[in-house]
Coordinates of N, CA and C and ligand atoms in Angstrom, one line a residue:
X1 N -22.4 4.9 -15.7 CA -21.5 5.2 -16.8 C -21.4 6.7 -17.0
X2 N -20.3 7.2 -17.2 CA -20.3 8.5 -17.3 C -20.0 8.9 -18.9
X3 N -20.5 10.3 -18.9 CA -20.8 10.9 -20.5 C -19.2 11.1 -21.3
X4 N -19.3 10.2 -21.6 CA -17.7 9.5 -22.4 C -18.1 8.7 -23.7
X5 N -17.2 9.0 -24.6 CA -17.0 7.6 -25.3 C -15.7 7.3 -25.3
X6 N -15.4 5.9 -25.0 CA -14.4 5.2 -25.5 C -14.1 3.9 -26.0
X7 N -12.9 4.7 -27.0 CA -12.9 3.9 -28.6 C -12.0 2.3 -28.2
X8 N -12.1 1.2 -28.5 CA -11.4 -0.3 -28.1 C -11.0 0.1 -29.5
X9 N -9.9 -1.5 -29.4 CA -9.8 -1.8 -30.6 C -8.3 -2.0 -30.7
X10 N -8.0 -2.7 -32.3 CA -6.6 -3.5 -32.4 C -5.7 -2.1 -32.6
X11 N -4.7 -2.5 -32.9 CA -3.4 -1.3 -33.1 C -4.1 -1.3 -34.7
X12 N -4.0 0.1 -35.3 CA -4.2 0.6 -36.6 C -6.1 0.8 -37.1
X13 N -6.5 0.6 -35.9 CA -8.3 0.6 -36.3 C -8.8 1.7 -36.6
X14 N -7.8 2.8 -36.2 CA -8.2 4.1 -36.4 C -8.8 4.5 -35.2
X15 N -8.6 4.1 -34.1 CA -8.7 4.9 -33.0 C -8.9 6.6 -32.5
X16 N -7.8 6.5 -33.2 CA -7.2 8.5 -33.2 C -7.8 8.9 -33.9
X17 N -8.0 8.9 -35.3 CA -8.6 9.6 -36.5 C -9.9 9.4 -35.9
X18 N -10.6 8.6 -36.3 CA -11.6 8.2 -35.5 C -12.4 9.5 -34.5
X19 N -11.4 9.2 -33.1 CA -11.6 9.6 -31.9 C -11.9 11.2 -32.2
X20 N -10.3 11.3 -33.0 CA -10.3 13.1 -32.9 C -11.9 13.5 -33.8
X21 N -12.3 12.9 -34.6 CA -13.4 13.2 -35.9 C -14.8 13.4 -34.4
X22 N -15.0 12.7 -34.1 CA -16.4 12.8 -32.9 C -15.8 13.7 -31.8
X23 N -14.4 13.9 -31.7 CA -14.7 15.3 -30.4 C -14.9 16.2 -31.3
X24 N -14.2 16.4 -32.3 CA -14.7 17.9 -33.2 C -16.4 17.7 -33.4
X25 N -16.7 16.9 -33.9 CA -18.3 17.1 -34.1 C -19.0 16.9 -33.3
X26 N -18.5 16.0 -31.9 CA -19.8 16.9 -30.9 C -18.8 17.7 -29.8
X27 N -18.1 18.3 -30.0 CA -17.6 19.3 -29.2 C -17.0 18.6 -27.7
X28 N -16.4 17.4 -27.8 CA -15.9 16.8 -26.6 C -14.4 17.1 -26.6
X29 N -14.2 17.0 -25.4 CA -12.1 17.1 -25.1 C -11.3 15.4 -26.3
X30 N -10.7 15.2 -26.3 CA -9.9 14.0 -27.2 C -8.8 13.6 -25.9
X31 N -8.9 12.4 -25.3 CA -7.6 12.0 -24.8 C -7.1 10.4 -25.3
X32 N -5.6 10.4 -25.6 CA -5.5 9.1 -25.8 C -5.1 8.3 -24.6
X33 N -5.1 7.3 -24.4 CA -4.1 6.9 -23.3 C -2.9 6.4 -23.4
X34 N -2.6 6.3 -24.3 CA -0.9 6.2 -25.0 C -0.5 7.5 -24.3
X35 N -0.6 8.3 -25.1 CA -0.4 9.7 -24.8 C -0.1 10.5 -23.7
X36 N -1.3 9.7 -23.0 CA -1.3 10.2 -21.5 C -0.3 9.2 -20.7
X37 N 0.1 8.0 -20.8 CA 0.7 7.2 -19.9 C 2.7 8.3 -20.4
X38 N 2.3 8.2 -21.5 CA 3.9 8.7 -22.1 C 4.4 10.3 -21.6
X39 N 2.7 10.9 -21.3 CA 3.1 12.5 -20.5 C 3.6 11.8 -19.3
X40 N 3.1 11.4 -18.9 CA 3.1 10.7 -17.2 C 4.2 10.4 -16.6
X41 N 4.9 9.8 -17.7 CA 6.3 8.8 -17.2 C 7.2 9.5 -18.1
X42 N 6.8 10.6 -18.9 CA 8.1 10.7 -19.8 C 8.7 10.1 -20.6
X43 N 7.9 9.5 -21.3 CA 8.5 8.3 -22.0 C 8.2 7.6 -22.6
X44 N 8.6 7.8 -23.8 CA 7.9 6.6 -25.0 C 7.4 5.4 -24.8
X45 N 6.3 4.9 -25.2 CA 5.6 3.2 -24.9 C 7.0 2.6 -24.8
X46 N 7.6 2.4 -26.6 CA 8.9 1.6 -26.9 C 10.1 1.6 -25.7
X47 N 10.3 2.7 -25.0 CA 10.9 3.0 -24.0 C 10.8 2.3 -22.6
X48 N 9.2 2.5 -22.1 CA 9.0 1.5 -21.0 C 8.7 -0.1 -21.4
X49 N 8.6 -0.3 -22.2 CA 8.0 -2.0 -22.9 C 9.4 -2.1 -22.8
X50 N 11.1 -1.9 -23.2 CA 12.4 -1.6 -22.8 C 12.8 -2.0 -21.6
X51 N 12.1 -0.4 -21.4 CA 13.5 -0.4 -19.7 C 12.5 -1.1 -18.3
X52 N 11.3 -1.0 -18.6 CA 10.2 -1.5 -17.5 C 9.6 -2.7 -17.7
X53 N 9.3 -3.2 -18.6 CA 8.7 -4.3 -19.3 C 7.1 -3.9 -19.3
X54 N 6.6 -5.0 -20.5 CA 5.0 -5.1 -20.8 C 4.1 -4.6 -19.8
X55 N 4.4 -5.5 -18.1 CA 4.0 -5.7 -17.0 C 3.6 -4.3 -16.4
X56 N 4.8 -3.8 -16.3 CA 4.5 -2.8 -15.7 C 3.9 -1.5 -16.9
X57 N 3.9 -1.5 -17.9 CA 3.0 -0.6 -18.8 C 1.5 -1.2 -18.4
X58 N 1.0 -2.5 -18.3 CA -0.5 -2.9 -18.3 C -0.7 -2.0 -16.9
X59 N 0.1 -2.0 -16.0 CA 0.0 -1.0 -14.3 C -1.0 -0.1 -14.9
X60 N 0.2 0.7 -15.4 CA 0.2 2.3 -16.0 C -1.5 2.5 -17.0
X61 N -1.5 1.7 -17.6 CA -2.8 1.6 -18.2 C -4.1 1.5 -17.5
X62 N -3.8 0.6 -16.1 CA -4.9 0.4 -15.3 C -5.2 1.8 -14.4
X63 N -3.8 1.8 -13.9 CA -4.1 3.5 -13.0 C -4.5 4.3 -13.8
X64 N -4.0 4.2 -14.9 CA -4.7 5.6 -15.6 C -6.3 6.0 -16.2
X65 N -6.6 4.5 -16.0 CA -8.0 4.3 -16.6 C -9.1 5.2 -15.2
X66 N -8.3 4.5 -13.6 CA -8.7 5.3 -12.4 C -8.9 6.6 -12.7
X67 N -7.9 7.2 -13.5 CA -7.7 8.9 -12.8 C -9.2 9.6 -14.2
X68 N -8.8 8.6 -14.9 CA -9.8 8.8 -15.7 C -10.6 9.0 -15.8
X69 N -11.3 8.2 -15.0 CA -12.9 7.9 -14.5 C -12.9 8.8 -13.2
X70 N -12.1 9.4 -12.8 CA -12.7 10.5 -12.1 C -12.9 12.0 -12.6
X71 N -11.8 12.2 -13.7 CA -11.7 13.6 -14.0 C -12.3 13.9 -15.3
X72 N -12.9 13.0 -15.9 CA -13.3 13.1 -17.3 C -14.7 13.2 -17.5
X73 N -15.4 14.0 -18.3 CA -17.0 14.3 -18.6 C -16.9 14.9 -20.1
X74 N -17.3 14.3 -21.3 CA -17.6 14.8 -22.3 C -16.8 15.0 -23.2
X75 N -15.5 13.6 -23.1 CA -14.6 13.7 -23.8 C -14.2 12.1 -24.4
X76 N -13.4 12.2 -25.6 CA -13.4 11.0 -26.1 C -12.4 10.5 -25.6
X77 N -12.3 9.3 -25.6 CA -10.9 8.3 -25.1 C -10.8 7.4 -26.0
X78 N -9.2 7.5 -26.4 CA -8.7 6.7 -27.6 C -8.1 5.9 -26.4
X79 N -8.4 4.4 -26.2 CA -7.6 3.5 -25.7 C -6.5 2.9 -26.3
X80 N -5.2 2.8 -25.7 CA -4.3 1.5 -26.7 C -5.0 0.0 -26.4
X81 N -4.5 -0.5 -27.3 CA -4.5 -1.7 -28.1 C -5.1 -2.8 -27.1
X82 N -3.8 -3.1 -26.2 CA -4.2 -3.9 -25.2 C -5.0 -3.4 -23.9
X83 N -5.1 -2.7 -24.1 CA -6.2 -2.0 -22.3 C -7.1 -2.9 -21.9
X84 N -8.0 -3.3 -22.8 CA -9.2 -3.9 -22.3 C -8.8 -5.5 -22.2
X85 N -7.7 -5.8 -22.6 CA -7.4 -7.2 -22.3 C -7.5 -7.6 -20.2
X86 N -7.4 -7.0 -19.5 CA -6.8 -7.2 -18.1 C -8.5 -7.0 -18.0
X87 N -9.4 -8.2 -17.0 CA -10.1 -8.0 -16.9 C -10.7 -6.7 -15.9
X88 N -10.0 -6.5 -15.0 CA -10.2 -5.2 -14.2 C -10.7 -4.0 -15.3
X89 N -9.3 -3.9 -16.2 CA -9.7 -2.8 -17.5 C -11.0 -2.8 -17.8
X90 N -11.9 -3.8 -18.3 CA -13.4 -4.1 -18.8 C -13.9 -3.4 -18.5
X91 N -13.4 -3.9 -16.7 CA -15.1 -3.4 -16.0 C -14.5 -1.6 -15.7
X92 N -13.4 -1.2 -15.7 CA -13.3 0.2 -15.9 C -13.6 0.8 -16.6
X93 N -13.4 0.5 -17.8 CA -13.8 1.0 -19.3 C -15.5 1.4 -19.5
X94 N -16.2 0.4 -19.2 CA -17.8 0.4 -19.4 C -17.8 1.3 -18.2
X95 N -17.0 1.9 -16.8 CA -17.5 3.0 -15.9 C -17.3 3.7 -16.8
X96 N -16.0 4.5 -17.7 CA -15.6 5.3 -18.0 C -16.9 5.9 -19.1
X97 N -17.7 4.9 -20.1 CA -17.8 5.9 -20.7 C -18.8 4.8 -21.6
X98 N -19.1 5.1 -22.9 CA -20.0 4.5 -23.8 C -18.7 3.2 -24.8
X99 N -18.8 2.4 -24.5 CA -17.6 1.6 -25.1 C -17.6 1.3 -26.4
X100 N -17.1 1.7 -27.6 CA -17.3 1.1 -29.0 C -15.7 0.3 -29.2
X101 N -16.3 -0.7 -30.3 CA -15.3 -1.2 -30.3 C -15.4 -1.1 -32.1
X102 N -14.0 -0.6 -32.4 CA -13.8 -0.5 -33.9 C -12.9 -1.9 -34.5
X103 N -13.9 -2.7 -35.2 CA -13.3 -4.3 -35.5 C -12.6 -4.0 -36.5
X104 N -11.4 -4.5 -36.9 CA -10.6 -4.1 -38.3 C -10.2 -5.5 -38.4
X105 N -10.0 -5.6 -40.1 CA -9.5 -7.0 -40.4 C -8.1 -6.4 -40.2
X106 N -7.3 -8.2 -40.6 CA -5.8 -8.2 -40.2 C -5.4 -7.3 -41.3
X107 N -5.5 -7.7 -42.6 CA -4.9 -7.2 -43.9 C -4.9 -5.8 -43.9
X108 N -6.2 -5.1 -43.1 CA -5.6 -3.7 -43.0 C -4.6 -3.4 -42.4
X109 N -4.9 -3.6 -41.4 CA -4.1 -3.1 -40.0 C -2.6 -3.5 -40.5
X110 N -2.2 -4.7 -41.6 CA -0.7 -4.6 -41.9 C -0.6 -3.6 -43.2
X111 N -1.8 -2.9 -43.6 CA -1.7 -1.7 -44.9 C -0.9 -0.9 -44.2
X112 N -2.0 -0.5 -43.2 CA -2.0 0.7 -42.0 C -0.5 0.8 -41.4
X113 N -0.6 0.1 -41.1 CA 1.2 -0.2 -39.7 C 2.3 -0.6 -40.7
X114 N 2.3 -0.8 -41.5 CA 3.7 -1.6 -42.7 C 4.7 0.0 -42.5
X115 N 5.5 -0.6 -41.9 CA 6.6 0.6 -41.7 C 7.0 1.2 -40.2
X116 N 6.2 1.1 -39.8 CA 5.2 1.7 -38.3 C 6.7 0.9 -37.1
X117 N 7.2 1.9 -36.9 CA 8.0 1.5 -35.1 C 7.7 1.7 -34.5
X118 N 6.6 2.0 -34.3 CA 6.4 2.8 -32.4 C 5.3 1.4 -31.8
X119 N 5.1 0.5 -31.9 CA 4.2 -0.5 -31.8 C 5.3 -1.9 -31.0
X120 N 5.8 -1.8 -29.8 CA 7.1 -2.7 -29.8 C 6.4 -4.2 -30.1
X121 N 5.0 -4.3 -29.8 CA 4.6 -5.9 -29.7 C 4.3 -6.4 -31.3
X122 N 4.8 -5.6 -32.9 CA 4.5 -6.0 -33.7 C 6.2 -5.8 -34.3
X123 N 7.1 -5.7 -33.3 CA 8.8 -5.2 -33.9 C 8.7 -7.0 -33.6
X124 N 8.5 -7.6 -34.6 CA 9.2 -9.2 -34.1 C 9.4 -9.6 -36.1
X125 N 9.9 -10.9 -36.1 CA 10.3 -11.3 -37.4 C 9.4 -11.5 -38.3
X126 N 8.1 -11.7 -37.5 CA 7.0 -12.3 -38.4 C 5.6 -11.5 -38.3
X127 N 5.4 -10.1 -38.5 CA 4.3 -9.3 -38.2 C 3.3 -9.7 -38.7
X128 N 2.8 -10.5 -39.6 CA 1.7 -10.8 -40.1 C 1.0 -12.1 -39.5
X129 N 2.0 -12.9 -38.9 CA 1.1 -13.9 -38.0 C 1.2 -13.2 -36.8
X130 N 1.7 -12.5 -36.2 CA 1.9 -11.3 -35.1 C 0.3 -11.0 -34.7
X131 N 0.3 -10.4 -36.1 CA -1.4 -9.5 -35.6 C -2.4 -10.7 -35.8
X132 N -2.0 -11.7 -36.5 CA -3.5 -12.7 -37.4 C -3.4 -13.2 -36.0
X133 N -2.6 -13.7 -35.0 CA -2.4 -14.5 -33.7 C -3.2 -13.6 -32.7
X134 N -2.8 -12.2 -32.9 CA -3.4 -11.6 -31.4 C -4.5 -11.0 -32.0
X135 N -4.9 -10.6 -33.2 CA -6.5 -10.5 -33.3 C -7.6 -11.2 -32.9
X136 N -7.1 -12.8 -33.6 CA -7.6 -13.8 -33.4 C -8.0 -14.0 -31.5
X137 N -7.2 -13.8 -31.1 CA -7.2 -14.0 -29.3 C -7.8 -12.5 -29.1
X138 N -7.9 -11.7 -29.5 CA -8.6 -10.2 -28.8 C -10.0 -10.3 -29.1
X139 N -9.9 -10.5 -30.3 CA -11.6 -10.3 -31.3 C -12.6 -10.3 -29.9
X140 N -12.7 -12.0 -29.3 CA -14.2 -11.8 -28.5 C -13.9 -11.3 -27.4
X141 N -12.6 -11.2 -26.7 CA -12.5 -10.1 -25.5 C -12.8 -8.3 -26.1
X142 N -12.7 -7.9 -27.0 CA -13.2 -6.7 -27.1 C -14.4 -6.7 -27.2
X143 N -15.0 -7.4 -27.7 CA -16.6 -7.9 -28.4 C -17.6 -7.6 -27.1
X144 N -17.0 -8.6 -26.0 CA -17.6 -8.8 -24.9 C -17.3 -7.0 -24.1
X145 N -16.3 -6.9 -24.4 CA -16.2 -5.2 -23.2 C -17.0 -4.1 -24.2
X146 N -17.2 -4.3 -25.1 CA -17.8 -3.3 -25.7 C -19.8 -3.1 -25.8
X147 N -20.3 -1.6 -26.0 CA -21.8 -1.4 -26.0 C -22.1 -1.3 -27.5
X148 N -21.2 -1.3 -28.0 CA -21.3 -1.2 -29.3 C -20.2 -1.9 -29.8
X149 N -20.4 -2.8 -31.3 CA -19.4 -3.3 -32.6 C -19.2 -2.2 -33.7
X150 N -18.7 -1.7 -34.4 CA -18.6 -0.9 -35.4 C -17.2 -1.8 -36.6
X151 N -18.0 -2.1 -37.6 CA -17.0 -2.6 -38.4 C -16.3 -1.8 -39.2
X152 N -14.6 -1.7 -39.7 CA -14.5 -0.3 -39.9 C -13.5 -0.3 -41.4
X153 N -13.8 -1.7 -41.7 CA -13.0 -1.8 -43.5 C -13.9 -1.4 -44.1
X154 N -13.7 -0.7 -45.1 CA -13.6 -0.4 -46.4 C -14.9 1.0 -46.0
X155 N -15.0 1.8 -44.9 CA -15.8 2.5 -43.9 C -15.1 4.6 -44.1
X156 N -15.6 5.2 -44.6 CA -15.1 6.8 -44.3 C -14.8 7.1 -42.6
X157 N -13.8 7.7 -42.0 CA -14.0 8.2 -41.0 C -15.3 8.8 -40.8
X158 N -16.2 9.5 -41.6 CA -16.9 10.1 -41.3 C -18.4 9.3 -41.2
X159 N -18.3 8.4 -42.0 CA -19.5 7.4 -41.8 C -19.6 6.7 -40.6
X160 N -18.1 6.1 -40.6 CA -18.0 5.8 -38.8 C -18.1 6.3 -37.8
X161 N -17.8 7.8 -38.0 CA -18.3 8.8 -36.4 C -19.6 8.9 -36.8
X162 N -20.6 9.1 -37.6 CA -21.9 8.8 -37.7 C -22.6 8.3 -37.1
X163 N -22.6 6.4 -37.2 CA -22.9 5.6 -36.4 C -22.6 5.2 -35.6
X164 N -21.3 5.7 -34.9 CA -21.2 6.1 -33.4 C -22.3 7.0 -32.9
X165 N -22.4 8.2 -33.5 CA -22.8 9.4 -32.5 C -24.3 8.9 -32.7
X166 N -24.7 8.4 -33.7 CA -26.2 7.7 -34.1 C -26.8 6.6 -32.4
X167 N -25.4 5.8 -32.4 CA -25.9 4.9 -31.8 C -25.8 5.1 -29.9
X168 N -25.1 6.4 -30.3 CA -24.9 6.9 -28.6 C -25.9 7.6 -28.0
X169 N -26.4 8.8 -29.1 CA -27.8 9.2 -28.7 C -29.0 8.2 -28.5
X170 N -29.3 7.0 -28.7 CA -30.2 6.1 -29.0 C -29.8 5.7 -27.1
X171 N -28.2 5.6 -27.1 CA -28.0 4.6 -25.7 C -28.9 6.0 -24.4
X172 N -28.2 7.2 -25.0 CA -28.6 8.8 -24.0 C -30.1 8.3 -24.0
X173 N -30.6 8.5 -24.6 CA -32.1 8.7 -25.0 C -33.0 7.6 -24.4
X174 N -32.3 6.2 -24.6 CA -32.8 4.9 -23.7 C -33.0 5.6 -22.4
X175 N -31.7 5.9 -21.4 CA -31.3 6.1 -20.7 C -32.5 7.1 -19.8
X176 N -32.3 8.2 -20.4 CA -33.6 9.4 -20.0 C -34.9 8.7 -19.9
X177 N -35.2 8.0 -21.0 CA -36.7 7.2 -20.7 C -36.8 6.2 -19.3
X178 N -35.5 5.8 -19.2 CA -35.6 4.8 -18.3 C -35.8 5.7 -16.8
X179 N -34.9 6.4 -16.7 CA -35.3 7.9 -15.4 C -36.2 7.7 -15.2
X180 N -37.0 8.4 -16.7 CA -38.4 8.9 -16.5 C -38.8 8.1 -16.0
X181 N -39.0 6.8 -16.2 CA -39.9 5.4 -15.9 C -39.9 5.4 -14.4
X182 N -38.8 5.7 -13.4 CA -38.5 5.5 -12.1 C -39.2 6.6 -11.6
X183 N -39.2 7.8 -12.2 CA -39.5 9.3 -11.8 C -40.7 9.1 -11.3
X184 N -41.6 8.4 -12.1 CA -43.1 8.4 -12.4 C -44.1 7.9 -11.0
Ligands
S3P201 C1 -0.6 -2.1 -27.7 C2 -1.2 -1.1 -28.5 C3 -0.6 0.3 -28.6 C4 0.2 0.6 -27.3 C5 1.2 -0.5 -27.0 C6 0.5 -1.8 -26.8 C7 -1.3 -3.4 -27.7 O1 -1.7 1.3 -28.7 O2 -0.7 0.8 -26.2 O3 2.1 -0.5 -28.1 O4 -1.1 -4.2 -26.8 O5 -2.1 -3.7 -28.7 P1 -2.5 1.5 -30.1 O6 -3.6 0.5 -30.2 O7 -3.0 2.9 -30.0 O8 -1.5 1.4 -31.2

């Protein structure tokens, strides 16, 4: 595993806020991968989910997770939504880095997103069975890809990068003991 964290989790978990809160406090780089697939291709998610379809964005997601896990040391990664759905993703993800997964109930996430277009898989007539349908179906595939749960209703950003960075040093610290054990 390389010295990373990265954040899982549904659309509106707070990923970003989140993410950006623990690079500033322990001094890591911030990448999202939204962000980065959109530098890449030029072009809005909404844009390729459009003119490329779903299919070929889950690609872009997978390759990017590659370039990732080579060039990246000591920085946070905000994942989109669906990444870790594609089993390949999983087992990329846990190389990339320390995996938390930020659980959010539905009712937020429709506080959060109410208004929100840049999300094309929640532009449909009925958003609220939308997300209660694909939470429901994500919940234990994130559960399972992740080293950590973090529940994150009714939670401060800052309590939440807390027990992140709490529970990362604990994984570092396992980690060195366990060296040592071999060293010996
Ligand atoms: C998606 C989540 C989005 C983005 C795309 C698909 C998903 O990222 O990758 O719209 O499948 O849940 P965020 O989780 O950052 O909103």
């Amino acid at each position: 595993m390389k010295d990373n964290i990265v954040l899982i989790g549904f659309m509106g978990c707070g990923k970003t806020t989140v993410g950006e809160k623990l690079a500033a406090d322990l001094s890591f780089d911030f990448i999202d991968t939204d962000q980065y697939i959109e530098e890449k291709e030029a072009m809005i998610i909404n844009d390729i989910f459009a003119t490329k379809g779903e299919e070929y964005f889950r690609g872009l997601e997978t390759s990017s997770l590659e370039e990732l896990i080579s060039c990246t040391e000591k920085t946070i990664v905000s994942s989109g939504g669906g990444l870790p759905l594609r089993k390949e993703n999983a087992e990329l993800l846990k190389k990339l880095g320390f995996v938390v997964y930020l659980r959010v109930q539905n009712e937020t996430v429709l506080q959060r997103l109410k208004g929100d277009t840049t999300r094309p898989l929640l532009a449909c007539e009925n958003p609220a069975k939308r997300v209660e349908e694909l939470l429901e179906f994500r919940d234990p595939i994130y559960e399972v890809g992740a080293h950590l749960v973090v529940d994150v209703d009714g939670k401060t950003v800052e309590a939440i990068a807390e027990e992140i960075v709490r529970n990362y040093e604990i994984m570092r610290q396992s980690k060195k003991e366990d060296k040592g054990i071999g060293n010996e």
